mmCIF file of C-alpha atoms in Angstrom:
data_model
loop_
_atom_site.group_PDB
_atom_site.id
_atom_site.type_symbol
_atom_site.label_atom_id
_atom_site.label_comp_id
_atom_site.label_asym_id
_atom_site.label_seq_id
_atom_site.Cartn_x
_atom_site.Cartn_y
_atom_site.Cartn_z
ATOM 1 C CA MET V 1 -56.157 138.117 -6.557
ATOM 2 C CA ASN V 2 -54.431 134.964 -7.407
ATOM 3 C CA ALA V 3 -52.406 134.377 -10.564
ATOM 4 C CA ALA V 4 -54.984 132.925 -12.488
ATOM 5 C CA GLU V 5 -57.412 135.731 -11.766
ATOM 6 C CA VAL V 6 -55.022 138.319 -12.532
ATOM 7 C CA PHE V 7 -54.136 137.171 -15.890
ATOM 8 C CA ASP V 8 -57.630 136.137 -16.766
ATOM 9 C CA THR V 9 -58.347 139.598 -16.256
ATOM 10 C CA LEU V 10 -55.520 141.163 -18.245
ATOM 11 C CA GLY V 11 -55.448 139.049 -21.170
ATOM 12 C CA LEU V 12 -54.229 140.623 -24.184
ATOM 13 C CA GLU V 13 -53.536 143.882 -22.396
ATOM 14 C CA TYR V 14 -50.633 142.049 -20.749
ATOM 15 C CA GLN V 15 -49.232 141.399 -24.235
ATOM 16 C CA ARG V 16 -49.831 144.700 -25.460
ATOM 17 C CA ALA V 17 -47.731 146.069 -22.391
ATOM 18 C CA TRP V 18 -45.048 143.668 -22.085
ATOM 19 C CA SER V 19 -44.208 141.397 -25.196
ATOM 20 C CA HIS V 20 -41.797 144.077 -27.139
ATOM 21 C CA GLN V 21 -38.932 143.851 -24.584
ATOM 22 C CA PRO V 22 -35.890 144.299 -26.901
ATOM 23 C CA ALA V 23 -33.714 142.129 -24.375
ATOM 24 C CA LEU V 24 -36.190 139.489 -24.045
ATOM 25 C CA HIS V 25 -36.454 139.474 -28.201
ATOM 26 C CA GLY V 26 -32.543 139.113 -28.174
ATOM 27 C CA THR V 27 -32.463 136.234 -26.009
ATOM 28 C CA LEU V 28 -35.191 134.426 -28.115
ATOM 29 C CA ALA V 29 -33.224 134.877 -31.127
ATOM 30 C CA TRP V 30 -30.376 133.689 -29.609
ATOM 31 C CA PHE V 31 -32.095 130.429 -28.722
ATOM 32 C CA ALA V 32 -33.500 130.274 -32.236
ATOM 33 C CA ALA V 33 -30.071 130.624 -33.644
ATOM 34 C CA THR V 34 -28.296 128.109 -31.358
ATOM 35 C CA GLN V 35 -30.627 125.563 -30.973
ATOM 36 C CA PRO V 36 -31.495 122.802 -33.513
ATOM 37 C CA SER V 37 -35.197 122.441 -35.090
ATOM 38 C CA GLY V 38 -36.997 120.043 -33.140
ATOM 39 C CA SER V 39 -35.835 120.774 -29.805
ATOM 40 C CA ARG V 40 -38.139 120.376 -27.045
ATOM 41 C CA VAL V 41 -39.124 123.540 -24.971
ATOM 42 C CA LEU V 42 -41.245 124.093 -22.184
ATOM 43 C CA ASP V 43 -42.562 127.421 -21.516
ATOM 44 C CA ILE V 44 -43.527 128.025 -17.971
ATOM 45 C CA GLY V 45 -46.290 130.660 -17.494
ATOM 46 C CA CYS V 46 -46.670 131.026 -21.422
ATOM 47 C CA GLY V 47 -49.431 133.797 -21.061
ATOM 48 C CA THR V 48 -50.586 134.923 -24.576
ATOM 49 C CA GLY V 49 -47.934 132.583 -26.290
ATOM 50 C CA VAL V 50 -46.258 135.880 -27.742
ATOM 51 C CA PRO V 51 -43.441 136.510 -27.821
ATOM 52 C CA VAL V 52 -41.786 133.418 -26.471
ATOM 53 C CA ALA V 53 -43.769 130.394 -27.647
ATOM 54 C CA ARG V 54 -44.695 132.165 -31.008
ATOM 55 C CA THR V 55 -40.512 132.788 -31.607
ATOM 56 C CA LEU V 56 -39.428 129.350 -30.631
ATOM 57 C CA ALA V 57 -42.251 127.493 -32.531
ATOM 58 C CA LYS V 58 -41.178 129.607 -35.817
ATOM 59 C CA ALA V 59 -37.610 128.598 -35.319
ATOM 60 C CA GLY V 60 -38.905 124.859 -35.582
ATOM 61 C CA MET V 61 -38.926 123.751 -31.949
ATOM 62 C CA ARG V 62 -41.592 121.752 -30.312
ATOM 63 C CA VAL V 63 -42.851 124.142 -27.751
ATOM 64 C CA THR V 64 -45.159 123.223 -24.825
ATOM 65 C CA GLY V 65 -46.711 126.131 -22.759
ATOM 66 C CA LEU V 66 -48.334 125.789 -19.388
ATOM 67 C CA ASP V 67 -50.282 128.635 -17.671
ATOM 68 C CA VAL V 68 -52.650 128.812 -14.642
ATOM 69 C CA SER V 69 -55.041 131.050 -16.668
ATOM 70 C CA PRO V 70 -57.643 129.649 -19.038
ATOM 71 C CA VAL V 71 -58.128 132.673 -20.536
ATOM 72 C CA MET V 72 -54.027 132.811 -21.508
ATOM 73 C CA VAL V 73 -54.171 129.298 -22.701
ATOM 74 C CA ASP V 74 -57.212 129.902 -24.971
ATOM 75 C CA ILE V 75 -55.543 133.365 -26.607
ATOM 76 C CA ALA V 76 -52.178 131.292 -26.891
ATOM 77 C CA THR V 77 -53.778 128.250 -28.463
ATOM 78 C CA THR V 78 -55.292 130.628 -31.130
ATOM 79 C CA GLN V 79 -52.041 132.716 -31.528
ATOM 80 C CA VAL V 80 -49.502 130.129 -31.960
ATOM 81 C CA PRO V 81 -51.391 127.250 -33.632
ATOM 82 C CA ASP V 82 -47.680 125.466 -34.004
ATOM 83 C CA ALA V 83 -47.268 124.928 -30.256
ATOM 84 C CA THR V 84 -49.206 123.035 -27.486
ATOM 85 C CA PHE V 85 -50.768 124.902 -24.321
ATOM 86 C CA HIS V 86 -52.160 123.431 -21.261
ATOM 87 C CA LYS V 87 -53.874 124.830 -18.237
ATOM 88 C CA ILE V 88 -51.870 123.729 -15.395
ATOM 89 C CA ASP V 89 -49.913 124.965 -12.293
ATOM 90 C CA ILE V 90 -46.256 124.479 -12.659
ATOM 91 C CA ARG V 91 -45.970 123.269 -9.041
ATOM 92 C CA ASP V 92 -48.629 120.323 -10.212
ATOM 93 C CA PHE V 93 -46.592 119.451 -13.348
ATOM 94 C CA GLU V 94 -44.647 116.207 -13.730
ATOM 95 C CA SER V 95 -42.187 115.437 -16.642
ATOM 96 C CA PRO V 96 -39.475 112.629 -17.030
ATOM 97 C CA PRO V 97 -35.932 113.340 -16.062
ATOM 98 C CA GLY V 98 -34.063 115.011 -19.270
ATOM 99 C CA SER V 99 -37.204 115.354 -21.212
ATOM 100 C CA TRP V 100 -36.665 119.136 -22.127
ATOM 101 C CA ASP V 101 -33.680 120.946 -24.091
ATOM 102 C CA VAL V 102 -34.917 124.278 -23.358
ATOM 103 C CA ILE V 103 -37.128 125.709 -20.384
ATOM 104 C CA CYS V 104 -38.157 129.079 -20.406
ATOM 105 C CA ALA V 105 -39.782 131.011 -17.097
ATOM 106 C CA VAL V 106 -40.279 134.403 -18.105
ATOM 107 C CA PHE V 107 -41.822 136.414 -15.199
ATOM 108 C CA SER V 108 -43.715 133.293 -14.256
ATOM 109 C CA LEU V 109 -42.068 132.420 -10.946
ATOM 110 C CA LEU V 110 -42.809 135.721 -8.946
ATOM 111 C CA GLN V 111 -46.349 134.527 -7.856
ATOM 112 C CA MET V 112 -44.921 131.835 -5.584
ATOM 113 C CA THR V 113 -43.200 131.929 -2.187
ATOM 114 C CA GLN V 114 -39.610 131.806 -2.088
ATOM 115 C CA ALA V 115 -39.481 128.096 -1.023
ATOM 116 C CA GLU V 116 -41.593 127.025 -3.980
ATOM 117 C CA ILE V 117 -39.235 129.016 -6.272
ATOM 118 C CA ILE V 118 -36.017 127.100 -4.948
ATOM 119 C CA GLN V 119 -38.413 123.623 -5.392
ATOM 120 C CA THR V 120 -39.361 124.662 -8.652
ATOM 121 C CA LEU V 121 -35.558 125.485 -9.674
ATOM 122 C CA GLY V 122 -34.879 122.127 -8.784
ATOM 123 C CA ARG V 123 -37.294 120.216 -10.662
ATOM 124 C CA ILE V 124 -36.417 122.306 -13.773
ATOM 125 C CA SER V 125 -32.860 120.964 -13.698
ATOM 126 C CA THR V 126 -33.877 117.700 -13.212
ATOM 127 C CA TRP V 127 -36.338 118.068 -16.414
ATOM 128 C CA LEU V 128 -33.410 119.325 -18.351
ATOM 129 C CA ARG V 129 -31.375 117.212 -20.564
ATOM 130 C CA PRO V 130 -27.436 117.330 -19.912
ATOM 131 C CA GLY V 131 -26.671 120.520 -21.921
ATOM 132 C CA GLY V 132 -29.826 121.558 -22.065
ATOM 133 C CA HIS V 133 -30.730 125.467 -21.049
ATOM 134 C CA PHE V 134 -33.286 127.163 -18.989
ATOM 135 C CA PHE V 135 -34.222 130.798 -19.441
ATOM 136 C CA LEU V 136 -35.091 132.968 -16.441
ATOM 137 C CA ALA V 137 -36.434 136.364 -16.476
ATOM 138 C CA THR V 138 -37.394 138.002 -13.272
ATOM 139 C CA VAL V 139 -37.125 140.913 -10.918
ATOM 140 C CA ALA V 140 -34.094 140.477 -8.830
ATOM 141 C CA VAL V 141 -35.043 141.595 -5.308
ATOM 142 C CA ASP V 142 -35.106 139.775 -1.799
ATOM 143 C CA VAL V 143 -38.916 139.684 -1.087
ATOM 144 C CA GLU V 144 -41.169 137.363 0.426
ATOM 145 C CA GLN V 145 -44.860 137.392 -0.534
ATOM 146 C CA VAL V 146 -45.122 141.211 -0.884
ATOM 147 C CA THR V 147 -48.334 142.854 -2.188
ATOM 148 C CA LEU V 148 -47.921 145.406 -4.758
ATOM 149 C CA PRO V 149 -50.269 147.447 -7.350
ATOM 150 C CA TRP V 150 -49.651 146.126 -10.987
ATOM 151 C CA MET V 151 -51.423 146.833 -14.033
ATOM 152 C CA GLY V 152 -54.519 147.892 -12.014
ATOM 153 C CA GLN V 153 -54.409 144.598 -9.945
ATOM 154 C CA GLU V 154 -53.116 143.651 -6.708
ATOM 155 C CA ILE V 155 -50.342 140.767 -6.874
ATOM 156 C CA GLU V 156 -48.440 139.132 -4.371
ATOM 157 C CA VAL V 157 -44.624 138.640 -5.538
ATOM 158 C CA SER V 158 -41.721 136.843 -4.046
ATOM 159 C CA SER V 159 -37.972 136.796 -5.229
ATOM 160 C CA PHE V 160 -34.279 136.708 -4.702
ATOM 161 C CA SER V 161 -31.612 139.056 -5.431
ATOM 162 C CA GLU V 162 -29.268 138.213 -8.399
ATOM 163 C CA GLU V 163 -26.460 136.756 -6.006
ATOM 164 C CA ASN V 164 -29.184 134.576 -4.241
ATOM 165 C CA PHE V 165 -30.695 133.602 -7.494
ATOM 166 C CA GLU V 166 -27.375 132.211 -8.693
ATOM 167 C CA ALA V 167 -26.530 130.467 -5.537
ATOM 168 C CA HIS V 168 -29.848 128.518 -5.627
ATOM 169 C CA LEU V 169 -29.360 127.818 -9.508
ATOM 170 C CA GLY V 170 -25.941 126.511 -8.661
ATOM 171 C CA GLN V 171 -27.171 124.452 -5.734
ATOM 172 C CA VAL V 172 -29.516 122.395 -8.196
ATOM 173 C CA GLY V 173 -26.743 121.938 -10.884
ATOM 174 C CA LEU V 174 -27.326 125.122 -13.300
ATOM 175 C CA ARG V 175 -24.577 127.172 -14.503
ATOM 176 C CA VAL V 176 -25.197 130.692 -15.745
ATOM 177 C CA VAL V 177 -23.821 131.454 -19.276
ATOM 178 C CA ARG V 178 -25.427 134.669 -20.358
ATOM 179 C CA ARG V 179 -26.707 137.270 -17.923
ATOM 180 C CA SER V 180 -28.318 140.987 -18.375
ATOM 181 C CA ARG V 181 -30.125 143.503 -16.180
ATOM 182 C CA PRO V 182 -32.348 145.251 -18.705
ATOM 183 C CA VAL V 183 -34.535 148.069 -18.131
ATOM 184 C CA PHE V 184 -37.652 148.483 -19.899
ATOM 185 C CA THR V 185 -41.004 150.615 -19.730
ATOM 186 C CA PRO V 186 -43.904 148.539 -20.530
ATOM 187 C CA SER V 187 -46.690 150.214 -22.605
ATOM 188 C CA TYR V 188 -49.571 151.176 -20.123
ATOM 189 C CA PRO V 189 -50.719 154.513 -18.409
ATOM 190 C CA GLY V 190 -48.410 155.599 -15.501
ATOM 191 C CA ALA V 191 -45.752 152.816 -16.104
ATOM 192 C CA MET V 192 -42.290 153.474 -15.107
ATOM 193 C CA PRO V 193 -38.817 152.070 -16.272
ATOM 194 C CA GLU V 194 -38.313 148.605 -14.440
ATOM 195 C CA GLU V 195 -35.057 146.644 -14.418
ATOM 196 C CA SER V 196 -35.377 142.815 -14.525
ATOM 197 C CA LEU V 197 -32.902 140.142 -14.549
ATOM 198 C CA HIS V 198 -32.175 137.649 -17.370
ATOM 199 C CA LEU V 199 -30.078 134.513 -16.870
ATOM 200 C CA VAL V 200 -29.638 131.808 -19.205
ATOM 201 C CA CYS V 201 -28.174 128.581 -17.513
ATOM 202 C CA GLN V 202 -26.976 125.420 -18.741
ATOM 203 C CA ARG V 203 -27.010 121.995 -17.141
ATOM 204 C CA PRO V 204 -24.020 120.780 -17.667
#
């Protein structure tokens, strides 16, 4: 199944399983405390809008969320009326250089190829204003298009190790300023603890 079909199927079930990650909420609280009201935020793979878009919109930021799943976009639009949501694949999205203060990609780059991830990181760097921040949450493992069972679906994922992610980010001009490797057990039957990688990067 492609990403749109997977997330159309999961809908609010995804939010119930994943939205209460303490480390994620900690990073969002840091953004809410450090970024001025009115900051322009792009949420890539916004899902249901909770918690990323909702938390940052409540902090007075102007949030735009993108997702490939029309079901997710509809849910997000209902749940976070203070933000704007669009059904579009980030690979097809265009934005002027320096047009965003904060860009978030919370587990949304996993269903691309490694080459597409690298290309997307380069475009994200261009879209950020100098001094702007990019928040990446992902799973840190060097894999290319591996099919895995996940929440009763089959998904195809690609990613990089922490070291390789940091190298690719550095090559596009992004410097890591906060990092963590939180472990979280999602709320669904048979779920196991999962380690993720959270990197907050800044464009100098």
